Coordinates of C-alpha atoms in Angstrom, one line a residue:
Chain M
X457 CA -4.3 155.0 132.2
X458 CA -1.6 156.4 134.4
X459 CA -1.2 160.1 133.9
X460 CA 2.7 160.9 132.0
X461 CA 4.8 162.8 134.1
X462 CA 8.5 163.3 132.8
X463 CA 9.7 164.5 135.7
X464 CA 13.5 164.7 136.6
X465 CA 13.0 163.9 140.0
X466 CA 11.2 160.7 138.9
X467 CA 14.3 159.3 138.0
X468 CA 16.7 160.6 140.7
X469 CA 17.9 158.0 142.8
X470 CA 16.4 159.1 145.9
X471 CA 18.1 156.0 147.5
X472 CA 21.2 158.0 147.9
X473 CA 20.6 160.7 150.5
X474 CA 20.8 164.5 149.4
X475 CA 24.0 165.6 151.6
X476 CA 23.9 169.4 152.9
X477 CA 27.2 172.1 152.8
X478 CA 26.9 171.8 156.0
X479 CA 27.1 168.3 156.4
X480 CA 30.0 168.2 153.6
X481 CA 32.2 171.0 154.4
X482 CA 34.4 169.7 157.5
X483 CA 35.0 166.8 154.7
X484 CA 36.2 169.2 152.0
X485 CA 38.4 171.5 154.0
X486 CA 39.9 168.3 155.2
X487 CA 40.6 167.2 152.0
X488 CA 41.5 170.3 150.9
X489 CA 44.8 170.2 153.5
X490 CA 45.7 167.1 152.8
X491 CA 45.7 168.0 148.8
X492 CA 47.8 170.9 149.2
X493 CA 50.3 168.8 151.6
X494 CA 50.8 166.7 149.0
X495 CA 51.6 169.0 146.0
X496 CA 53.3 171.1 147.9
X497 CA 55.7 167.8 148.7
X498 CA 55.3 167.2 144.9
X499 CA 53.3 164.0 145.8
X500 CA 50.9 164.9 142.7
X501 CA 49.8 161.4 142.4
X502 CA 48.4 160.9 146.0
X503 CA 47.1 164.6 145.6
X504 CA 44.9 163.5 142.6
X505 CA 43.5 160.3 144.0
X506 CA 42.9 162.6 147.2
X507 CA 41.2 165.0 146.1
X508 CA 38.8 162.4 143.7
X509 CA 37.8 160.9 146.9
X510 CA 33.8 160.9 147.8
X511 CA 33.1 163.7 145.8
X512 CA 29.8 166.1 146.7
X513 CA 27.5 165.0 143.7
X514 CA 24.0 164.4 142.4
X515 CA 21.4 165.9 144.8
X516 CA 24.2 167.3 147.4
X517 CA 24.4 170.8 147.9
X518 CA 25.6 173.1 145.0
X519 CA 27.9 175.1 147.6
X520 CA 30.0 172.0 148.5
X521 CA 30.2 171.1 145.0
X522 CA 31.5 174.0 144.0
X523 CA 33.9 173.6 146.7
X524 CA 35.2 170.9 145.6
X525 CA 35.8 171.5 142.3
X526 CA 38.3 174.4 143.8
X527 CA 39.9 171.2 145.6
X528 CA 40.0 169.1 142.5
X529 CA 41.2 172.0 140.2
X530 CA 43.9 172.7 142.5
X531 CA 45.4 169.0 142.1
X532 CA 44.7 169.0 138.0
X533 CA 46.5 172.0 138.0
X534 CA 50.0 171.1 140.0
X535 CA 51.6 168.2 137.8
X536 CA 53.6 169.0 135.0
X537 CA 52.1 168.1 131.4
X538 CA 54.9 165.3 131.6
X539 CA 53.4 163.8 134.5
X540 CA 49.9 163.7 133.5
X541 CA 49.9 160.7 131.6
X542 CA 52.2 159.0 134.7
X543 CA 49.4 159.8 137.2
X544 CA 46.4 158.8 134.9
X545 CA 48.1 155.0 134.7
X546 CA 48.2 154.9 138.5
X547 CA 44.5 155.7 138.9
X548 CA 41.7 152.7 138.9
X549 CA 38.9 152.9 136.3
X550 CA 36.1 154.3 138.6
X551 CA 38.4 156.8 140.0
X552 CA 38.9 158.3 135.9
X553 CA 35.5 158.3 135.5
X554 CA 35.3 161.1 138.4
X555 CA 38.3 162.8 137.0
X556 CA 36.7 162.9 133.7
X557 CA 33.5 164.5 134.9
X558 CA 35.4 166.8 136.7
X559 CA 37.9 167.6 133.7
X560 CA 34.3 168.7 132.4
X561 CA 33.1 170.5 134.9
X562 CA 36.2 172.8 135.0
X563 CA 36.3 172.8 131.3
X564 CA 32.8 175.0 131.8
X565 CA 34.6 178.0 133.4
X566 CA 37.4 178.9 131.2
X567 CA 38.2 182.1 132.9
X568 CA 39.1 180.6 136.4
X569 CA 40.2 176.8 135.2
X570 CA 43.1 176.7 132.4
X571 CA 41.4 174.9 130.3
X572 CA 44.8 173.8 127.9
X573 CA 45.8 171.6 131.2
X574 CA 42.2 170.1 131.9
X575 CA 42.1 169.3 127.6
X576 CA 45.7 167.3 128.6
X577 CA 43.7 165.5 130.9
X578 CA 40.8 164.9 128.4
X579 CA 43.4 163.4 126.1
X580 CA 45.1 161.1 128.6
X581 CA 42.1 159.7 130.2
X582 CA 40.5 159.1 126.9
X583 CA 43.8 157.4 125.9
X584 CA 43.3 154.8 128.8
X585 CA 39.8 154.4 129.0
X586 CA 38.3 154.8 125.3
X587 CA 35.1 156.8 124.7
X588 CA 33.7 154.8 127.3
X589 CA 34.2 157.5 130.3
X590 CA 33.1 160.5 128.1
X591 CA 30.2 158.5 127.5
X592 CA 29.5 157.6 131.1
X593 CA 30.1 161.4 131.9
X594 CA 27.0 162.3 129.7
X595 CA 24.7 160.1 131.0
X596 CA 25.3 159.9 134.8
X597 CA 23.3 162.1 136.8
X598 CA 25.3 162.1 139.7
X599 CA 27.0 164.9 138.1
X600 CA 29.3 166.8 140.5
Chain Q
X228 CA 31.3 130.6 102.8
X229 CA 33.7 132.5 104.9
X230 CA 32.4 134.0 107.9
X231 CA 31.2 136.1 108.8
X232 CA 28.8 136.4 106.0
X233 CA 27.9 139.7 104.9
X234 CA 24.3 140.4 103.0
X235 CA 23.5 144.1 102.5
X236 CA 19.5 143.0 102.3
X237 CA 18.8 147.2 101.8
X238 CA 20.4 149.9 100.6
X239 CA 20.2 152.8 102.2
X240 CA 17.8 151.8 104.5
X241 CA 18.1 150.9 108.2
X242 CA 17.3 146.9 109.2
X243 CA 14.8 148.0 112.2
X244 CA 14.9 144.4 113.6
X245 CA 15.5 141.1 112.3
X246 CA 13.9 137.3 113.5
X247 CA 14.9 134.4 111.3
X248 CA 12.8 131.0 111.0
X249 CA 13.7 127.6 112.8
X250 CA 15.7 126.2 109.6
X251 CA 17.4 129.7 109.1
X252 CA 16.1 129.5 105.5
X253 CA 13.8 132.6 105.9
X254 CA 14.4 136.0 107.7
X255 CA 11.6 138.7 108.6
X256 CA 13.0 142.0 108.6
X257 CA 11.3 145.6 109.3
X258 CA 12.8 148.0 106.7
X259 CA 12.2 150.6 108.7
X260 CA 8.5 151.4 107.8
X261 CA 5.3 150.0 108.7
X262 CA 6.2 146.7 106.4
X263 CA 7.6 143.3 107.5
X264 CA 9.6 142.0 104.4
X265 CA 10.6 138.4 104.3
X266 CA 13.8 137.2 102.5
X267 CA 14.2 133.6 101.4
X268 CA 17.7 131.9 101.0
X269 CA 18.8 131.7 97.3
X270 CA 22.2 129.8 97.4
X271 CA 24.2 132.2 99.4
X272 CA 22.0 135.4 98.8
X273 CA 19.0 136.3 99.9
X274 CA 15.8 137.4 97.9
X275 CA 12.9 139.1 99.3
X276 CA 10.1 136.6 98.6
X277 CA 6.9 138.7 101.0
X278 CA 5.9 141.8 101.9
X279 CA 3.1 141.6 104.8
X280 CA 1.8 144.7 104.8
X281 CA -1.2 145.1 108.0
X282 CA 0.6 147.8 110.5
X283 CA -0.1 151.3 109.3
X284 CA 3.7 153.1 111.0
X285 CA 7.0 151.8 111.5
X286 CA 7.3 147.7 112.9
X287 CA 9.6 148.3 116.1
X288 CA 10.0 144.4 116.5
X289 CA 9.6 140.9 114.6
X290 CA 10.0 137.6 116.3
X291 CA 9.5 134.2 114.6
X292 CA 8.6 131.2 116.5
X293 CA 10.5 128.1 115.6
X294 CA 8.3 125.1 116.4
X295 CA 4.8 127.0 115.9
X296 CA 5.9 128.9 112.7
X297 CA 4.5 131.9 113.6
X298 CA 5.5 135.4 113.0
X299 CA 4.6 137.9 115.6
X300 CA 5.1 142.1 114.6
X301 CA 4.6 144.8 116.5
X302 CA 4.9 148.4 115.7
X303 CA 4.3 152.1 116.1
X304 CA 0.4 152.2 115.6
X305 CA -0.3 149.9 119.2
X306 CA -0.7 147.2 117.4
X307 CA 0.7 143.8 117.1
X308 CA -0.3 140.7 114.6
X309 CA 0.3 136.9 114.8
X310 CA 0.8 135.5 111.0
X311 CA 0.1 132.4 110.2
X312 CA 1.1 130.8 106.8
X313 CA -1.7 129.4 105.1
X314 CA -0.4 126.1 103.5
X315 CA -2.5 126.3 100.7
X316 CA -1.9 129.5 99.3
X317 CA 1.4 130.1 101.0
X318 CA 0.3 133.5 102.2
X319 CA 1.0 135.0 105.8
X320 CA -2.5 135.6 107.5
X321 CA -2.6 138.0 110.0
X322 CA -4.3 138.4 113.8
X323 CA -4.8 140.8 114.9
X324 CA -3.9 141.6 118.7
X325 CA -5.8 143.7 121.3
X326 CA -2.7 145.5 123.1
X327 CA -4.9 147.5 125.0
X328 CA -2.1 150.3 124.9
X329 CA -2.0 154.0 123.7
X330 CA 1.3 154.3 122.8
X331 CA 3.8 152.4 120.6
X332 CA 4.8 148.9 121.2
X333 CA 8.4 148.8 120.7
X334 CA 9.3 144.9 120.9
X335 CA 8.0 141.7 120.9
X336 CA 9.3 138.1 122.1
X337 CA 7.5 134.5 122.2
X338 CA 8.2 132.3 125.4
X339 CA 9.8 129.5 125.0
X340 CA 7.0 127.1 124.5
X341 CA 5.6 129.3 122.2
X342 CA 2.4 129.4 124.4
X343 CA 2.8 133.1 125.0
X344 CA 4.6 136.0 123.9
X345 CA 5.4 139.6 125.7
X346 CA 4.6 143.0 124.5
X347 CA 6.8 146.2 125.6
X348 CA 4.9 149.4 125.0
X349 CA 5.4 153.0 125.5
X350 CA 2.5 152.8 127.8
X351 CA 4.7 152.1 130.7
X352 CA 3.6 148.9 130.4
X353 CA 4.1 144.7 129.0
X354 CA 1.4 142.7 128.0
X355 CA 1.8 139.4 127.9
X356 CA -0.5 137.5 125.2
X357 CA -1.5 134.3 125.3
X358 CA -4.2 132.6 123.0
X359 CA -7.7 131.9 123.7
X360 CA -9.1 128.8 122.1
X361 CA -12.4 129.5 122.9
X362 CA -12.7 132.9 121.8
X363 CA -10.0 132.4 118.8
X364 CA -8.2 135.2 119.8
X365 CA -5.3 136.4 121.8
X366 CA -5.9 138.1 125.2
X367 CA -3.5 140.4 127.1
X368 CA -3.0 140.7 130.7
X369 CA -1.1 144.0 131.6
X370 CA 2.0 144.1 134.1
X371 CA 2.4 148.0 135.3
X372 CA 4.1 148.5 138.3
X373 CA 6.8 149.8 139.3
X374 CA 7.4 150.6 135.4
X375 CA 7.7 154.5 135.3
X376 CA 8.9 154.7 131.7
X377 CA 8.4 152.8 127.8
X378 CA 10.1 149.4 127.9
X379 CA 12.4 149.0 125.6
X380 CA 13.1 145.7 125.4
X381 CA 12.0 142.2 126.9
X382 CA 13.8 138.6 127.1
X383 CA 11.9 135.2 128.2
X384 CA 13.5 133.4 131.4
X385 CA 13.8 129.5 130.0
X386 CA 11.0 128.2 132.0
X387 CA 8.2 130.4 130.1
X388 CA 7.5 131.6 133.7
X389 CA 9.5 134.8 134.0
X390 CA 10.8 138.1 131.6
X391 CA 13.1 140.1 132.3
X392 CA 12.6 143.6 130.4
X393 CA 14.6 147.0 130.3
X394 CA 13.7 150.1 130.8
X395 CA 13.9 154.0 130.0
X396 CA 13.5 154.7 133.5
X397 CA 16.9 153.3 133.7
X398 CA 15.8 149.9 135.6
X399 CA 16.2 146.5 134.3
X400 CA 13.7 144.0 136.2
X401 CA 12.8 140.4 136.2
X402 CA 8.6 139.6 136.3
X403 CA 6.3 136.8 137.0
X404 CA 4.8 136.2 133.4
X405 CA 3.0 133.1 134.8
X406 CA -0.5 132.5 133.5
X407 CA -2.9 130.7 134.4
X408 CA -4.3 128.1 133.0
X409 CA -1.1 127.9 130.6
X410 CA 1.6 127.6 133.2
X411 CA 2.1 124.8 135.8
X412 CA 2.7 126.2 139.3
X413 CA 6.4 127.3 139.0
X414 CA 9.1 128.0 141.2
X415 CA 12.3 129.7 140.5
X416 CA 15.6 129.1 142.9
X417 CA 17.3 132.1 141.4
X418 CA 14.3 134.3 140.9
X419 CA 11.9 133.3 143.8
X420 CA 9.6 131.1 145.5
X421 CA 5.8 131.8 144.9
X422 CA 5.7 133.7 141.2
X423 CA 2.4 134.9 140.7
X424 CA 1.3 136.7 137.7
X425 CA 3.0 140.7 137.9
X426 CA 6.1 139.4 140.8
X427 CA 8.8 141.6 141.1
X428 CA 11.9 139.2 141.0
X429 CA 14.2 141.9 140.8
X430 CA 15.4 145.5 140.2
X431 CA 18.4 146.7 138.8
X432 CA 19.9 150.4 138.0
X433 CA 22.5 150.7 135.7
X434 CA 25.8 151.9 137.2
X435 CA 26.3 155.1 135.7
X436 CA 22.9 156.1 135.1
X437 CA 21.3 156.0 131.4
X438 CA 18.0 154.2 130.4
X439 CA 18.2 150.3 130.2
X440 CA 18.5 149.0 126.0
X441 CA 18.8 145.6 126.1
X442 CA 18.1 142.5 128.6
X443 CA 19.3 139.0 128.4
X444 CA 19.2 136.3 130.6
X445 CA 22.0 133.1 130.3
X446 CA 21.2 130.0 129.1
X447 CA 20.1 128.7 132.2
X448 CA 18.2 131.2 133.5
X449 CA 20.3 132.4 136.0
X450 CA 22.3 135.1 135.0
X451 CA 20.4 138.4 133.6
X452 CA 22.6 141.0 131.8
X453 CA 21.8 144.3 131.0
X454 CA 23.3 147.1 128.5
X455 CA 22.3 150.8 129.5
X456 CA 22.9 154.2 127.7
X457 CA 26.1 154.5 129.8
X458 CA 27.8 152.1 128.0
X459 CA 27.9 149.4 130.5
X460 CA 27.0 146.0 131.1
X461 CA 25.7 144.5 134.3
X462 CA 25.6 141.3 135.1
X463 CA 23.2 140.1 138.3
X464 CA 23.2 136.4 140.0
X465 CA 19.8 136.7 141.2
X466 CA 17.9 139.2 143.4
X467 CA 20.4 138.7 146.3
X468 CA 23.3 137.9 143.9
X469 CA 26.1 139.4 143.8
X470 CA 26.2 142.4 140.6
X471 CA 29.1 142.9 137.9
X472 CA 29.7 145.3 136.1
X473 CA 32.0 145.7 132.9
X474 CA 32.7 149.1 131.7
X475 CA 33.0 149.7 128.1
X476 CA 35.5 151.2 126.3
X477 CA 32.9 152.6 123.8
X478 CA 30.0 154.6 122.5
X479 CA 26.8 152.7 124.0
X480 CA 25.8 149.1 123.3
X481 CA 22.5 148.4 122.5
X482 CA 21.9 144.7 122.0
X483 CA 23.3 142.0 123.7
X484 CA 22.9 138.2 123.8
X485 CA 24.6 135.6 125.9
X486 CA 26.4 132.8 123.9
X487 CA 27.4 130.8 126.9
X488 CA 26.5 130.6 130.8
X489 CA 29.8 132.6 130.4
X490 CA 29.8 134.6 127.7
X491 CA 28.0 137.8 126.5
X492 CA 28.2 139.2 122.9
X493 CA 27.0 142.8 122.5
X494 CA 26.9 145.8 119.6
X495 CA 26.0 148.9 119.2
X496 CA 26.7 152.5 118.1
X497 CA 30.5 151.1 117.9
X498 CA 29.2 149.2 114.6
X499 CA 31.4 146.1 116.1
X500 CA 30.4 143.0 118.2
X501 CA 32.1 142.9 121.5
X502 CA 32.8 139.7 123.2
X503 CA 32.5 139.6 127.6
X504 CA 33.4 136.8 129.8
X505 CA 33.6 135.6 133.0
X506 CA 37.4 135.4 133.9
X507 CA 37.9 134.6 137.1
X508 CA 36.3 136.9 139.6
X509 CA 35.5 139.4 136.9
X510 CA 32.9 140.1 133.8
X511 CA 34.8 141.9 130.7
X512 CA 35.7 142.7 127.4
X513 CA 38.1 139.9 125.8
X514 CA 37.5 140.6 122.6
X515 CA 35.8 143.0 119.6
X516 CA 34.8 139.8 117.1
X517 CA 35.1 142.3 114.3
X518 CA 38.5 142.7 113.2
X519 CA 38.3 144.4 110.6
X520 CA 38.3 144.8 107.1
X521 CA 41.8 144.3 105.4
X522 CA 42.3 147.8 103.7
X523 CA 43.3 146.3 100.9
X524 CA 39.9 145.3 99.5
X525 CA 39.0 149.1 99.6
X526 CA 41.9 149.9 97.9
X527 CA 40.4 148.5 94.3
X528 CA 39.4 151.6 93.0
X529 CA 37.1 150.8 90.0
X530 CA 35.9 153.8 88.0
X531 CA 32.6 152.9 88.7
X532 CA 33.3 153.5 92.0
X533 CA 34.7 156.9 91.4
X534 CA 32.2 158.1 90.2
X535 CA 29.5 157.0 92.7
X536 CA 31.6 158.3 95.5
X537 CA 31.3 161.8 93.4
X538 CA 28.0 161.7 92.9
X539 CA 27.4 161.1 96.9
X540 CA 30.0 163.0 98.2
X541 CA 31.6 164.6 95.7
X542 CA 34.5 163.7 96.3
X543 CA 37.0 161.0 94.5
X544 CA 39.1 159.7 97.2
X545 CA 37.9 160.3 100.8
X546 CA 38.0 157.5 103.0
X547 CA 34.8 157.6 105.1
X548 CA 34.9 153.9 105.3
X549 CA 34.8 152.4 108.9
X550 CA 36.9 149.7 109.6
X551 CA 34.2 147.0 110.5
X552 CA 31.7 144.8 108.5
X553 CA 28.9 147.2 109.9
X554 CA 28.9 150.8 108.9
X555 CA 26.4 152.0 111.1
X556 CA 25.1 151.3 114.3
X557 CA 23.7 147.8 115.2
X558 CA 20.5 147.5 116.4
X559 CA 20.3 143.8 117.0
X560 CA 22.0 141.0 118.3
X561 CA 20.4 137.2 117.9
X562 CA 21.5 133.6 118.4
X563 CA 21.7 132.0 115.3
X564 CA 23.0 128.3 115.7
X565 CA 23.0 127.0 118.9
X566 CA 25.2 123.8 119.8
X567 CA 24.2 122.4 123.5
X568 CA 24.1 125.3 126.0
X569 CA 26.6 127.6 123.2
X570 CA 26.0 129.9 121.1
X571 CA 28.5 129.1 118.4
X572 CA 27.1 131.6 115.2
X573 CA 25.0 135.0 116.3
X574 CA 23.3 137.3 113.3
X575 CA 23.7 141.3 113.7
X576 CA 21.5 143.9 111.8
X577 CA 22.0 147.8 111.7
X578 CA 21.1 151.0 110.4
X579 CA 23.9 150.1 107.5
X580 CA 20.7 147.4 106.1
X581 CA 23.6 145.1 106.6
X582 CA 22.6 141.7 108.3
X583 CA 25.7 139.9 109.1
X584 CA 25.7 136.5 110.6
X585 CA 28.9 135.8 112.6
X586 CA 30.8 132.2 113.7
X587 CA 32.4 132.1 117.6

């Protein structure tokens, strides 16, 4: 009988290759720019689906990741409350599943995200896509 | 009747799994424990009429066969038993099957002919029975690889060859069950060419990650769906296929069933049926077949009721009903009248002891 080895790594998908910071940073400091072009034009929209774009996740580097969510944050953060719900409509179903781990993500540093705007993102994602993104959020392990 | 018909069989008590009998007259049920309990049609109730007590811990799955009239259970202790009703004395005899596992077997299906069924164990991997006239028993041929974790679940492709089974290492695959000896030589368009015993038709991951609960292939043969912890459900066209995917709106599904070469009904920890279909270019939710209770029918506050509700929750008036016919998850979702290649009435049973059978 075949020895029982629970191993995470068993059931990684190793198909998709681990990215390094290295690898992943010209990408996010691209994005990055572009992001804060479009706030600062108050294109909050575009700045959102920007900054959701091939995100750093599962086996990729823990620097760029952290990165990112910098980027990502950044965009959460510039809309007014009023907007929030505006912007959410425009966004396809995969793309609020990445916002939606991110809005979690953030939600785990309290002192450097405001978490009151990432909880008005909880509530108008969840509004649009049921439980079914929170859900998909606990489960994937492409986390970011 | 009205549909969908409601029968609370327990009380209390989760319905592990159910499997009716060709006529729908009879149903096997596991309450949760290491007993099958059949229920026998009484006008529009149902009475328990046997208890077939063999397995020592809880019975994970029950299937009935409908030509053969056999029961097959298979539980906890890494066993599983064919009954066979003794015409004489009307009693269930039991088999007893060499699994060859040592860990739990967690669901059981016949093939279509009846000529074989399929195991899923703990052990990482299926066994597929068949019976041995010369010996007078069952033996078990193992498939193992590439399963990395317990299989939770296993559905029979219509031509007795292949199974498709799901798994907690978050794969749903199509096997070769083919036997020899029992099988002709066999040949799948879909799933491949040359199918010997063990083939690998195809492996699927579920979109989002999460472990694989239920597998169904559509009436032809040429569709497999699969619900995973994630919430989702995947449909593939064959190994090359193309692969759908509709997201849920939900808490996880965990059974599913097709009801057409189009259409997909599946439950879960939502305590509702969902129906999915093929519109257009697209697989998707059209419809949750529960609609809900009117809340009128709660409202008749008898003082019999008052007083059970405080002497379970002491409370008079809180409303901790859900809106839907199930109150707590559904574990299992099976075809229960089929018209041509439709599904047109489906039976669910849940952790509620409900068994509700439902009309398209």
């Amino acid at each position: 009988m075949a020895d029982f080895d629970d191993d995470y790594e068993d059931f990684v998908d190793t198909s998709i290759p681990a990215r390094s910071e290295y690898e992943l940073n010209a990408g996010i400091q691209d994005r990055s720019n572009q992001v804060r072009g479009f706030v600062s034009s108050g294109r909050f929209a575009e700045a959102v689906a920007k900054a959701l774009e091939d995100p750093p996740a599962g086996r990729d580097a823990q620097g760029a990741k952290d990165k990112n969510l910098q980027v990502v944050m950044e965009a959460l953060a510039a809309p007014r409350g009023t907007d929030i719900p505006v912007i959410v409509k425009q966004l396809a179903p995969y793309q609020l599943d990445t916002l939606m781990k991110f809005v979690y993500r953030g939600m785990a540093y309290p002192e450097a995200f405001n978490p009151s705007v990432l909880l008005t993102w909880h509530e108008k994602v969840t509004e649009v896509t049921g439980l079914g993104s929170i859900v998909r959020v606990l489960t994937d392990r492409q986390t970011v | 009747m009205s549909f969908p018909e409601v029968h609370q069989l327990l009380h209390g008590i989760p319905i592990t799994c159910h499997a009716f009998n060709k006529d729908r007259t009879q149903v096997a049920v596991s309450p949760n424990n290491h007993e099958v309990h059949i229920y026998r049609k009484a006008g529009t109730s149902w009475t328990l009429s046997q208890i077939l007590e063999e397995h020592d811990k809880l019975v994970t799955s029950i299937d009935w066969a409908p030509e053969t009239n056999k029961i097959v259970s298979c539980a906890q202790d890494r066993n599983a038993y064919v009954w066979t009703l003794d015409a004489a004395s009307g009693q269930w005899k039991p088999q007893l099957v060499l699994l060859r596992i040592n860990r739990a077997a967690t669901f059981v299906r016949w093939s279509p002919r009846e000529d074989k069924f399929a195991v899923a164990t703990g052990s990482r991997l299926i066994a597929i029975a068949h019976f041995d006239v010369d010996n007078d028993w069952y033996i078990t041929k193992h498939i193992r690889k590439p399963i990395r974790s317990t299989v939770l679940s296993i559905e029979w492709h219509p031509e007795n060859i292949l199974i498709a089974a799901g798994c907690a290492d978050m794969k749903a695959r199509v096997f070769s069950a083919y036997v020899k000896g029992i099988d002709a030589k066999a040949a799948n368009p879909v799933w491949g060419e040359k199918l010997p015993f063990g083939t690998v038709c195809g492996e699927f991951g579920t979109t989002n990650g999460g472990w694989v609960h239920d597998v169904a292939f559509s009436p032809s043969g040429n569709v497999l769906a699969w619900v995973g912890h994630d919430g989702n459900v995947s449909f593939s066209y064959g190994p090359q296929g193309p692969v759908f995917t509709a997201l849920s709106t939900g808490l996880p599904l965990v059974s599913l069933s097709f009801v057409a070469e189009d259409a997909v009904v599946a439950a879960g920890h939502d305590c509702i049926p969902f129906l999915f279909k093929m519109t257009g270019q697209q697989w998707e939710i059209v419809d949750r077949i529960d609609k809900g209770n009117a809340k009128s029918a709660s409202t008749e506050n008898s003082a019999m009721d008052m007083f059970k509700k405080m002497a379970s929750r002491a409370q008079t008036t809180a409303d901790v009903e859900l809106n839907s016919r199930h109150q707590n998850t559904i574990t299992s979702v099976r075809p229960y009248l089929t018209q041509g290649d439709r599904v047109t009435m489906f039976s669910t049973s849940g952790v509620d002891g409900k068994l509700i059978i439902w009309r398209l």
